[in-house]
Each structure stands twice: as C-alpha cells, then as structure tokens.
Coordinates of C-alpha atoms and ligand atoms in Angstrom, one line a residue:
M553 CA 21.3 -7.3 20.5
S554 CA 22.2 -7.0 16.3
T555 CA 23.4 -4.0 15.5
S556 CA 24.3 -1.9 12.6
V557 CA 25.3 1.1 11.0
I558 CA 24.2 3.0 8.1
R559 CA 27.4 4.9 7.1
G560 CA 28.0 8.4 4.9
G561 CA 25.0 8.7 3.6
H562 CA 22.8 12.0 3.7
L563 CA 19.5 11.2 5.9
L564 CA 16.0 12.6 5.3
L565 CA 14.5 13.6 8.6
P566 CA 10.7 14.5 9.1
D567 CA 11.2 18.4 8.4
G568 CA 12.3 17.7 5.8
R569 CA 16.2 18.6 5.9
L570 CA 19.3 16.5 4.8
L571 CA 21.9 15.3 7.0
R572 CA 25.0 13.9 6.5
R573 CA 25.6 11.4 9.2
D574 CA 25.4 8.0 10.2
L575 CA 22.7 6.1 11.6
L576 CA 22.9 3.2 14.4
I577 CA 20.2 0.5 13.7
E578 CA 20.2 -1.6 17.2
D579 CA 17.3 -4.8 17.1
G580 CA 15.4 -3.8 14.0
L581 CA 14.7 0.0 15.4
I582 CA 16.6 3.6 14.7
A583 CA 19.2 3.7 17.9
S584 CA 20.4 6.8 17.2
I585 CA 21.6 9.4 14.7
G586 CA 25.0 11.2 14.3
V587 CA 26.4 8.5 17.0
S588 CA 29.4 6.7 15.3
S589 CA 29.9 3.5 17.0
R590 CA 32.6 0.4 16.3
C591 CA 30.0 -2.0 14.8
K592 CA 31.3 -4.0 11.8
D593 CA 28.0 -4.3 10.3
A594 CA 28.1 -1.3 8.0
I595 CA 26.1 -0.1 5.4
D596 CA 27.9 1.7 2.9
A597 CA 25.9 4.8 1.5
T598 CA 28.2 7.0 -0.3
G599 CA 26.3 9.3 -2.6
C600 CA 22.7 8.0 -1.4
L601 CA 19.8 9.9 0.1
V602 CA 18.9 7.6 3.4
M603 CA 15.2 7.6 3.8
P604 CA 12.6 6.3 5.3
G605 CA 10.7 3.2 3.1
F606 CA 7.6 4.0 1.5
V607 CA 4.0 2.9 2.7
N608 CA 1.8 1.5 0.4
T609 CA -1.9 2.0 2.1
H610 CA -3.9 0.4 -0.9
T611 CA -3.1 -2.7 -2.8
H612 CA -3.8 -5.9 -4.1
T613 CA -0.4 -7.2 -4.3
P614 CA -2.1 -10.9 -6.2
M615 CA -3.1 -8.9 -9.3
T616 CA 0.0 -8.9 -10.4
L617 CA -0.7 -12.2 -12.6
L618 CA -3.5 -10.2 -13.9
R619 CA -1.5 -6.9 -14.9
G620 CA -2.8 -6.1 -18.7
W621 CA -6.0 -7.9 -18.8
C622 CA -9.7 -6.1 -19.0
E623 CA -8.1 -2.7 -21.2
G624 CA -9.8 -0.5 -22.4
L625 CA -13.3 -1.5 -20.3
R626 CA -15.7 1.1 -18.6
F627 CA -15.0 0.9 -14.9
S628 CA -18.4 -1.3 -14.2
E629 CA -17.4 -3.3 -17.4
W630 CA -13.9 -3.7 -15.9
L631 CA -14.6 -4.9 -12.3
E632 CA -16.9 -7.5 -13.4
C633 CA -14.2 -8.8 -16.1
I634 CA -12.1 -8.8 -13.4
W635 CA -13.7 -10.4 -10.7
Q636 CA -14.2 -13.5 -13.6
R637 CA -10.6 -13.7 -13.9
E638 CA -9.7 -13.5 -9.9
A639 CA -12.5 -16.4 -9.6
E640 CA -9.9 -18.6 -11.5
L641 CA -7.3 -17.6 -9.2
T642 CA -6.5 -20.5 -7.0
P643 CA -4.4 -20.7 -3.7
S644 CA -1.5 -20.8 -5.3
D645 CA -1.4 -18.4 -7.0
V646 CA -2.6 -15.5 -4.7
Y647 CA 0.8 -17.0 -3.4
L648 CA 2.7 -17.0 -6.9
G649 CA 1.0 -13.1 -7.5
S650 CA 2.0 -11.8 -4.0
I651 CA 5.2 -12.9 -3.9
L652 CA 6.5 -11.2 -7.0
A653 CA 4.3 -8.2 -6.2
C654 CA 6.8 -8.5 -3.2
V655 CA 9.7 -8.7 -5.5
E656 CA 8.6 -5.7 -7.3
M657 CA 8.0 -3.6 -3.8
I658 CA 11.9 -4.6 -2.2
R659 CA 13.1 -3.4 -5.9
S660 CA 10.7 0.3 -5.5
G661 CA 11.5 0.8 -1.7
I662 CA 8.3 -0.1 -0.2
T663 CA 9.1 -1.7 3.0
T664 CA 5.0 -1.6 4.1
F665 CA 2.5 -2.7 2.4
A666 CA -1.7 -2.7 2.6
D667 CA -3.3 -5.9 1.0
V668 CA -6.4 -7.3 0.6
Y669 CA -7.7 -9.5 -1.5
I670 CA -8.9 -13.6 -1.2
H671 CA -6.4 -16.5 0.0
M672 CA -5.0 -13.7 2.2
D673 CA -2.9 -16.8 4.5
R674 CA -1.1 -17.3 1.4
V675 CA -0.4 -13.2 1.1
A676 CA 1.1 -13.9 4.4
L677 CA 2.8 -16.4 3.4
A678 CA 4.2 -14.9 0.5
A679 CA 5.0 -11.5 2.7
G680 CA 6.7 -13.6 5.7
E681 CA 9.3 -14.7 3.3
S682 CA 10.0 -11.5 1.6
G683 CA 10.8 -9.9 5.1
L684 CA 8.3 -6.9 4.1
R685 CA 6.2 -5.4 6.6
C686 CA 2.4 -5.3 5.5
V687 CA -1.1 -5.1 7.1
L688 CA -2.9 -7.6 5.6
G689 CA -6.9 -7.8 5.6
W690 CA -9.4 -10.8 3.9
G691 CA -11.8 -9.1 1.7
L692 CA -15.2 -9.0 2.3
L693 CA -17.4 -9.0 -1.1
E694 CA -21.1 -10.3 -0.2
G695 CA -22.2 -11.5 -3.3
A696 CA -19.4 -13.7 -4.0
G697 CA -19.4 -17.1 -3.1
G698 CA -23.0 -17.8 -1.7
E699 CA -21.5 -18.5 2.0
P700 CA -24.2 -16.5 4.9
L701 CA -23.0 -13.5 6.2
E702 CA -22.5 -15.0 9.7
E703 CA -19.8 -17.6 8.1
K704 CA -18.4 -15.2 6.0
L705 CA -17.9 -12.8 9.6
S706 CA -15.9 -15.8 11.5
E707 CA -13.3 -16.8 8.7
R708 CA -12.3 -12.8 8.7
R709 CA -12.3 -12.8 12.4
A710 CA -10.0 -15.7 12.5
F711 CA -8.0 -14.7 10.2
V712 CA -7.2 -11.2 11.7
K713 CA -7.3 -13.6 14.6
K714 CA -4.9 -16.2 13.3
Y715 CA -2.1 -13.8 12.0
N716 CA -2.2 -10.5 13.5
H717 CA 1.6 -9.9 15.4
A718 CA 2.6 -12.6 13.3
C719 CA 6.2 -13.3 12.3
N720 CA 7.6 -11.3 15.6
G721 CA 4.6 -8.3 15.1
R722 CA 6.0 -7.9 11.2
I723 CA 2.3 -8.6 9.8
T724 CA -1.0 -6.9 11.2
T725 CA -4.5 -7.2 9.7
M726 CA -7.5 -5.3 9.5
Y727 CA -11.0 -6.3 8.1
A728 CA -12.0 -5.0 4.9
P729 CA -15.0 -4.8 3.1
H730 CA -15.4 -3.8 -0.3
S731 CA -17.2 -0.8 -0.5
P732 CA -20.8 0.4 1.0
V733 CA -22.5 -0.2 -2.4
T734 CA -21.7 -4.1 -2.3
S735 CA -21.7 -4.3 1.8
S736 CA -24.8 -4.5 4.3
E737 CA -25.5 -2.2 6.7
E738 CA -25.5 -5.1 8.6
A739 CA -22.4 -6.2 7.7
L740 CA -20.8 -3.0 7.6
T741 CA -22.4 -2.8 11.4
A742 CA -20.9 -5.7 12.2
L743 CA -17.1 -4.8 10.4
A744 CA -17.2 -1.7 12.3
R745 CA -17.5 -3.9 16.1
L746 CA -15.2 -6.4 15.3
S747 CA -12.8 -3.5 14.6
R748 CA -13.4 -1.6 17.8
E749 CA -13.2 -4.7 19.8
D750 CA -9.6 -6.3 18.2
G751 CA -7.8 -3.2 18.0
V752 CA -7.4 -3.3 14.2
P753 CA -8.4 -0.7 11.2
I754 CA -10.8 -1.1 9.3
T755 CA -10.1 -0.5 4.9
T756 CA -12.9 -0.3 2.5
H757 CA -12.9 1.6 -1.2
L758 CA -14.5 5.2 -1.1
L759 CA -16.6 6.5 -4.1
E760 CA -13.9 5.6 -6.6
S761 CA -16.4 6.3 -9.2
R762 CA -19.0 8.7 -10.3
E763 CA -21.3 5.3 -11.2
E764 CA -20.7 4.1 -7.7
A765 CA -21.0 7.8 -5.7
M766 CA -24.6 7.7 -8.0
A767 CA -25.5 4.7 -6.7
L768 CA -26.8 4.7 -3.4
D769 CA -27.7 8.5 -4.5
G770 CA -25.1 10.6 -4.4
S771 CA -22.0 10.9 -1.8
R772 CA -23.7 11.4 1.1
H773 CA -25.5 8.6 1.9
H774 CA -22.3 7.0 1.5
L775 CA -20.7 8.5 4.3
S776 CA -23.7 8.7 6.3
R777 CA -24.3 5.1 5.9
L778 CA -20.5 4.3 7.3
D779 CA -21.2 6.6 10.1
R780 CA -24.6 4.9 10.8
A781 CA -22.7 1.8 10.9
G782 CA -19.5 2.9 13.4
L783 CA -17.1 3.2 11.1
L784 CA -15.8 6.6 10.9
S785 CA -12.9 6.6 13.2
N786 CA -9.5 6.8 13.5
R787 CA -8.9 3.2 12.6
F788 CA -10.6 3.8 9.3
L789 CA -8.9 4.4 5.7
A790 CA -11.0 5.0 3.0
A791 CA -9.3 4.2 -0.7
H792 CA -9.7 6.6 -3.8
C793 CA -12.5 9.3 -2.4
V794 CA -12.4 10.6 -6.2
H795 CA -15.3 11.8 -6.1
L796 CA -15.8 13.3 -2.3
S797 CA -17.2 16.7 -2.0
D798 CA -16.0 19.7 0.0
E799 CA -18.3 18.2 3.0
D800 CA -17.6 14.5 3.5
A801 CA -13.7 15.6 3.4
R802 CA -14.7 17.8 6.5
I803 CA -16.6 15.4 8.3
L804 CA -13.4 12.8 7.4
A805 CA -11.2 15.3 9.0
E806 CA -13.3 15.9 12.2
R807 CA -13.3 12.0 13.1
G808 CA -9.8 11.4 11.8
V809 CA -10.3 9.0 9.6
S810 CA -7.2 8.9 7.0
V811 CA -7.5 8.5 3.0
S812 CA -5.3 6.5 0.9
L813 CA -4.7 8.2 -3.1
N814 CA -4.9 6.1 -6.1
P815 CA -4.2 8.5 -8.6
I816 CA -3.0 6.2 -11.5
S817 CA -5.3 3.4 -11.0
N818 CA -8.1 6.5 -11.4
L819 CA -6.6 8.2 -14.0
R820 CA -5.4 4.5 -16.1
L821 CA -9.6 3.5 -15.1
G822 CA -11.2 6.8 -16.1
V823 CA -12.7 7.0 -12.6
G824 CA -11.5 11.5 -12.2
V825 CA -9.0 13.2 -10.7
P826 CA -8.6 12.6 -6.2
P827 CA -9.4 16.2 -4.9
I828 CA -6.2 16.3 -3.2
E829 CA -5.7 19.6 -2.1
M830 CA -9.5 20.5 -1.4
M831 CA -8.7 16.8 1.3
A832 CA -5.6 18.5 2.3
S833 CA -7.5 21.8 3.4
H834 CA -9.4 19.9 5.4
G835 CA -6.7 18.6 7.6
L836 CA -7.1 15.2 6.2
N837 CA -4.3 12.5 7.1
L838 CA -3.2 11.8 3.2
S839 CA -1.3 8.6 2.2
L840 CA -0.3 7.0 -1.3
G841 CA -1.6 3.7 -3.1
T842 CA -0.6 2.0 -5.9
D843 CA -3.9 0.1 -6.0
G844 CA -3.0 -3.2 -7.6
A845 CA -0.9 -4.0 -10.8
A846 CA -4.3 -4.8 -12.8
S847 CA -5.1 -0.6 -12.9
G848 CA -1.9 0.7 -11.2
G849 CA 0.2 -1.1 -14.0
S850 CA 3.3 -1.2 -11.2
L851 CA 4.0 -1.0 -7.7
D852 CA 5.9 2.1 -7.5
I853 CA 5.1 4.9 -5.1
F854 CA 7.6 7.2 -7.2
E855 CA 5.3 7.0 -9.7
V856 CA 2.3 7.3 -7.2
M857 CA 4.0 11.0 -6.0
R858 CA 4.9 12.6 -8.8
T859 CA 1.1 11.9 -10.9
V860 CA 0.1 13.6 -7.0
A861 CA 2.6 16.4 -7.7
L862 CA 1.1 17.5 -11.1
I863 CA -2.3 16.7 -10.0
G864 CA -1.6 19.4 -7.6
R865 CA 0.1 21.9 -9.6
M866 CA -3.8 22.3 -11.2
T867 CA -5.1 23.9 -8.3
G868 CA -2.0 25.5 -6.9
G869 CA 0.9 23.1 -6.0
I870 CA 2.1 20.2 -3.1
S871 CA 5.2 21.0 -1.9
P872 CA 7.9 17.8 -2.7
S873 CA 8.6 17.8 1.2
N874 CA 4.5 17.3 2.0
I875 CA 4.0 14.8 -0.5
L876 CA 7.2 12.7 0.5
R877 CA 5.2 13.0 3.9
M878 CA 2.1 11.4 2.1
A879 CA 4.1 8.5 0.8
T880 CA 5.6 7.6 4.5
L881 CA 4.6 9.1 8.0
N882 CA 1.4 9.7 6.6
G883 CA 0.9 5.9 5.9
A884 CA 2.8 4.7 8.4
V885 CA -0.2 7.1 11.1
A886 CA -3.2 5.7 8.3
L887 CA -2.1 2.0 9.6
G888 CA -1.0 2.6 13.3
L889 CA 2.2 2.0 12.7
E890 CA 5.3 2.9 13.7
T891 CA 7.3 3.6 11.3
G892 CA 7.1 5.9 8.1
A893 CA 10.0 8.6 9.4
I894 CA 14.0 8.6 10.5
K895 CA 13.6 8.8 14.5
R896 CA 14.9 7.2 17.0
G897 CA 12.3 4.4 18.4
F898 CA 10.6 3.9 14.9
A899 CA 11.2 0.4 13.1
A900 CA 14.4 1.4 11.1
D901 CA 12.4 0.4 8.1
L902 CA 14.6 2.3 5.5
I903 CA 15.9 3.1 2.1
L904 CA 18.9 4.2 0.4
V905 CA 18.4 6.0 -2.6
D906 CA 21.2 5.9 -5.0
M907 CA 21.1 9.6 -6.4
K908 CA 24.4 9.2 -8.7
K909 CA 22.5 9.0 -11.7
P910 CA 21.9 11.2 -15.0
H911 CA 18.5 11.5 -13.7
L912 CA 18.8 13.1 -10.3
T913 CA 21.4 15.1 -11.1
G914 CA 20.2 18.5 -9.9
C915 CA 20.3 20.9 -7.4
D916 CA 17.1 19.8 -5.1
P917 CA 17.6 16.7 -4.3
I918 CA 13.8 16.5 -2.7
S919 CA 13.0 17.2 -5.9
A920 CA 14.3 15.4 -7.8
L921 CA 12.4 12.5 -5.1
V922 CA 9.5 13.6 -6.2
H923 CA 10.2 14.3 -9.4
S924 CA 12.4 12.2 -11.2
A925 CA 13.5 9.5 -9.2
R926 CA 12.0 5.7 -10.3
G927 CA 11.9 2.4 -8.4
C928 CA 15.1 1.4 -9.8
D929 CA 17.2 3.9 -8.0
V930 CA 17.1 1.7 -4.7
K931 CA 20.3 0.4 -4.0
T932 CA 19.4 -0.7 -0.5
T933 CA 15.8 -1.9 1.1
I934 CA 15.9 -2.7 4.6
V935 CA 13.0 -3.5 7.1
E936 CA 13.1 -3.9 11.4
G937 CA 17.1 -3.7 10.1
E938 CA 17.5 -6.8 8.3
V939 CA 18.5 -6.1 4.8
L940 CA 16.2 -7.1 1.9
M941 CA 17.8 -6.0 -1.1
E942 CA 21.3 -4.5 -0.6
D943 CA 23.2 -3.0 -4.0
Y944 CA 20.4 -3.6 -6.1
V945 CA 20.5 -7.5 -5.1
I946 CA 17.6 -9.4 -3.3
K947 CA 18.5 -11.0 -0.2
T948 CA 15.4 -12.8 0.9
L949 CA 14.4 -13.9 -2.6
N950 CA 14.8 -16.3 -5.4
E951 CA 13.8 -13.4 -7.8
E952 CA 15.2 -15.4 -10.8
D953 CA 13.1 -18.6 -10.2
I954 CA 9.8 -16.2 -8.9
I955 CA 9.8 -14.7 -12.1
E956 CA 10.0 -17.5 -14.2
R957 CA 7.3 -18.8 -12.5
A958 CA 5.1 -16.3 -13.4
I959 CA 5.8 -15.6 -16.7
E960 CA 4.6 -19.4 -17.0
R961 CA 1.6 -19.4 -15.1
I962 CA 0.3 -15.9 -16.6
A963 CA 0.4 -18.0 -20.3
D964 CA -1.4 -20.7 -18.3
L965 CA -4.4 -18.5 -17.5
K966 CA -3.7 -16.7 -20.9
N967 CA -4.0 -20.1 -22.8
M968 CA -7.4 -20.8 -21.3
H969 CA -9.1 -18.8 -22.8
A970 CA -7.6 -18.6 -25.9
I971 CA -8.8 -22.7 -25.8
E972 CA -12.4 -20.5 -24.8
Ligands
ZN314 ZN1 -8.9 -1.4 -4.3

C-alpha cells in the first residue's frame, strides 16, 4: 500500500470551512483527515491552503498551438478560420499541443480535464504521460472529412471502448457531437444510444452564440432536437448555454443535465454573457471550463472563477464558496467522477495554494481564492496521490523541452501562412 501525508496546511472542506489538519493518502485515495501518521512520505503544506484540484469541464487541449490565431473575428468567421487551421494539424501536433496544455494545467492546479478534439489517441498519450485525470471525447463534426456517418460512429465507439478506464482508470471517455446545429438527428440519436449502452457521458456545445440559437428557429428547437434524440439526462454535459431561456434551464435542470460555463471564451468571442444566476436558480449543476486556449486565452480556472464572480455581481451575486464548488465538486459530478472534494474515499486529486503572497494577504482566504489568486500561486499538484508538481517543479514532464518544441512548431505553422 502506498501512503503519504500532507502536513501543516489548512484544508478546504466541502462545506467551505477551513480546518488546520493533516491529510492521509492511501493508494491514491483520501484515507483520513486529521489522523496523524508516522509515514515518511510527507508533503509540507505550511503556509498553504490544501484544496481539491480544479475540474476543467470543457477544453480542447491541442488548441494551445493556435493561441492568438484568428484574432478579432465574429464568432462564425472565427469558427471557419479556426477549422481551417485545425485541418493543418498533424497527429503529432495534437500530441504536442495537448502535452503543452497538460504542463499549463498542472501549473494552474487543474487535476481533471474534459477534452474534445481530433486524433484523441494522441491526447490520451499526452494525458497518460502527464499523470492528469481526464475524460476524452473524439469530436464528431459531420460535415468534416467526408466519411459516411456509420464509419464515423464506429470509429468514435472504438475510441470510447479502447480508452475508457485506461491508465489505471485515470482516463475515461465520452461521446462528443459538435453541436445540435452541426449534427443530424440521426447522429444525435445514435450517439445518445451509444452513451447509454456504454455508460459514458455525452457532451456538446449548446446555444453558444445568438446566430447559432437562431439557426434552428430559436433555443427551444435546440432542446427539443436533443430531447427527441434522447440526450437530456444526467449523463449529458452542455457547454456554454449563453443563450438559454428560463424555460430551457428549467427543463435541463429537471432532466439532471450539467452545464459547463466558459465565460472568458464567450466574452473573448463576443457571443454574450451566460445567464449564470438564472441557471443556478433552477438548481442546474453548474461547472466551469476554460474552453480551448485559442478562445479562452489560458487554461486557468482561477481566472474563470473570478469572471463568474464578476458576472454574478451584475445580477445579485454568487458566493465565493459556491463558485469554488462549481470549479471542483460540480465538475466531478458532471463527469461522473468521485473527485473534487476533500472527503474520505474520494480520489486524492489535490492542490496546495501558496497563500504567502502579497496579493493573497487579507482577512478571507476563500474570497482571496476566487478574486485574487492566480494559477501561478499553485505550489504543488497531486493526482491520485501522485505528485505531478512539487514546490513549483513539474515532476512528470520535461517542461523546458515541451515549450521549446512548441515554440518551434508554432513558428513553422506561422511560416506556412506567411508564404501563402
Ligand atoms: Zn468548445
């Protein structure tokens, strides 16, 4: 049995309280809180807040290579522009972009990410090497490629089956149609059936832009299309939901659907502001996502939490402890994982936030986490008891080499367009 102990920190408990106690980890799980142990493998958390790692419920990790492309375009033009750039990425680019994203996420305290892209076997390879927990979906965009739907569906299913519970269960899988607008009812129905049969989640972009909402004659048609296909259940994770009506939110909540809020990406692409408080008032399970780095800018859930808090203020306010729950436990619930809280028997996916920083010095650490902390305040990142970063040093990956390779490849990609 592998055992380690985190000593001397303040633990953030699921009810939002802070408690100064040691935390014992056994075989990758949180074994006990406050029980002292003679275990030699101790992690010093003096001056740190020990909390569950963040669950990033919507991203496209390889898009780190496309950061800054297609700047300033309207949403539909941006999508066209980005899809052209994505078509140029090779499987090894997908691996490189994804492993660069893993470095960034380990540094900013994300311990679980839900990722949708192409060449997902390469993302699985990167995630496996990084030690992060993830839920991977090979995206289905029906117009792309030209293969018949049948073939695309069987490829997606082969991926789901091959990689579900890979790396000792750290990698799980899901189905991922791009959106109700770009998917036929036939594809949605087939994917909903596969998700039920295989017992894995299903995710899609939902009502991200107004143009998209109008494309099916208003938001109700998006929902009825998903409903007819059998998607609206507690296995379904809807990303964005910027243009969701009050009635839509009520229906989604009734069916146990989870939402991934990506407000930084929404503001950057100018598609609107998600109605966060309205959705919360219906009891929807709200989680947080960074989206891909091309639209989100960074993979830092601290920034997302702060943005949610600021948007919330416009309509009344969401408490910092609720926002912290969105960033952790709600995300785990959305993905069907037992992580996201300091609770006995949960996965030991934990981060140590160094509170001895000038911008974190103040009277309320919970408020400071949401309004003042940054990804670079994360000192140590642990997934399933394994230390991925200790004292700001990444243990599982060669960070310097990855950044060098990414710089080189991004320069090549840029040069390809300079020649045109
Ligand atoms: Zn997305």
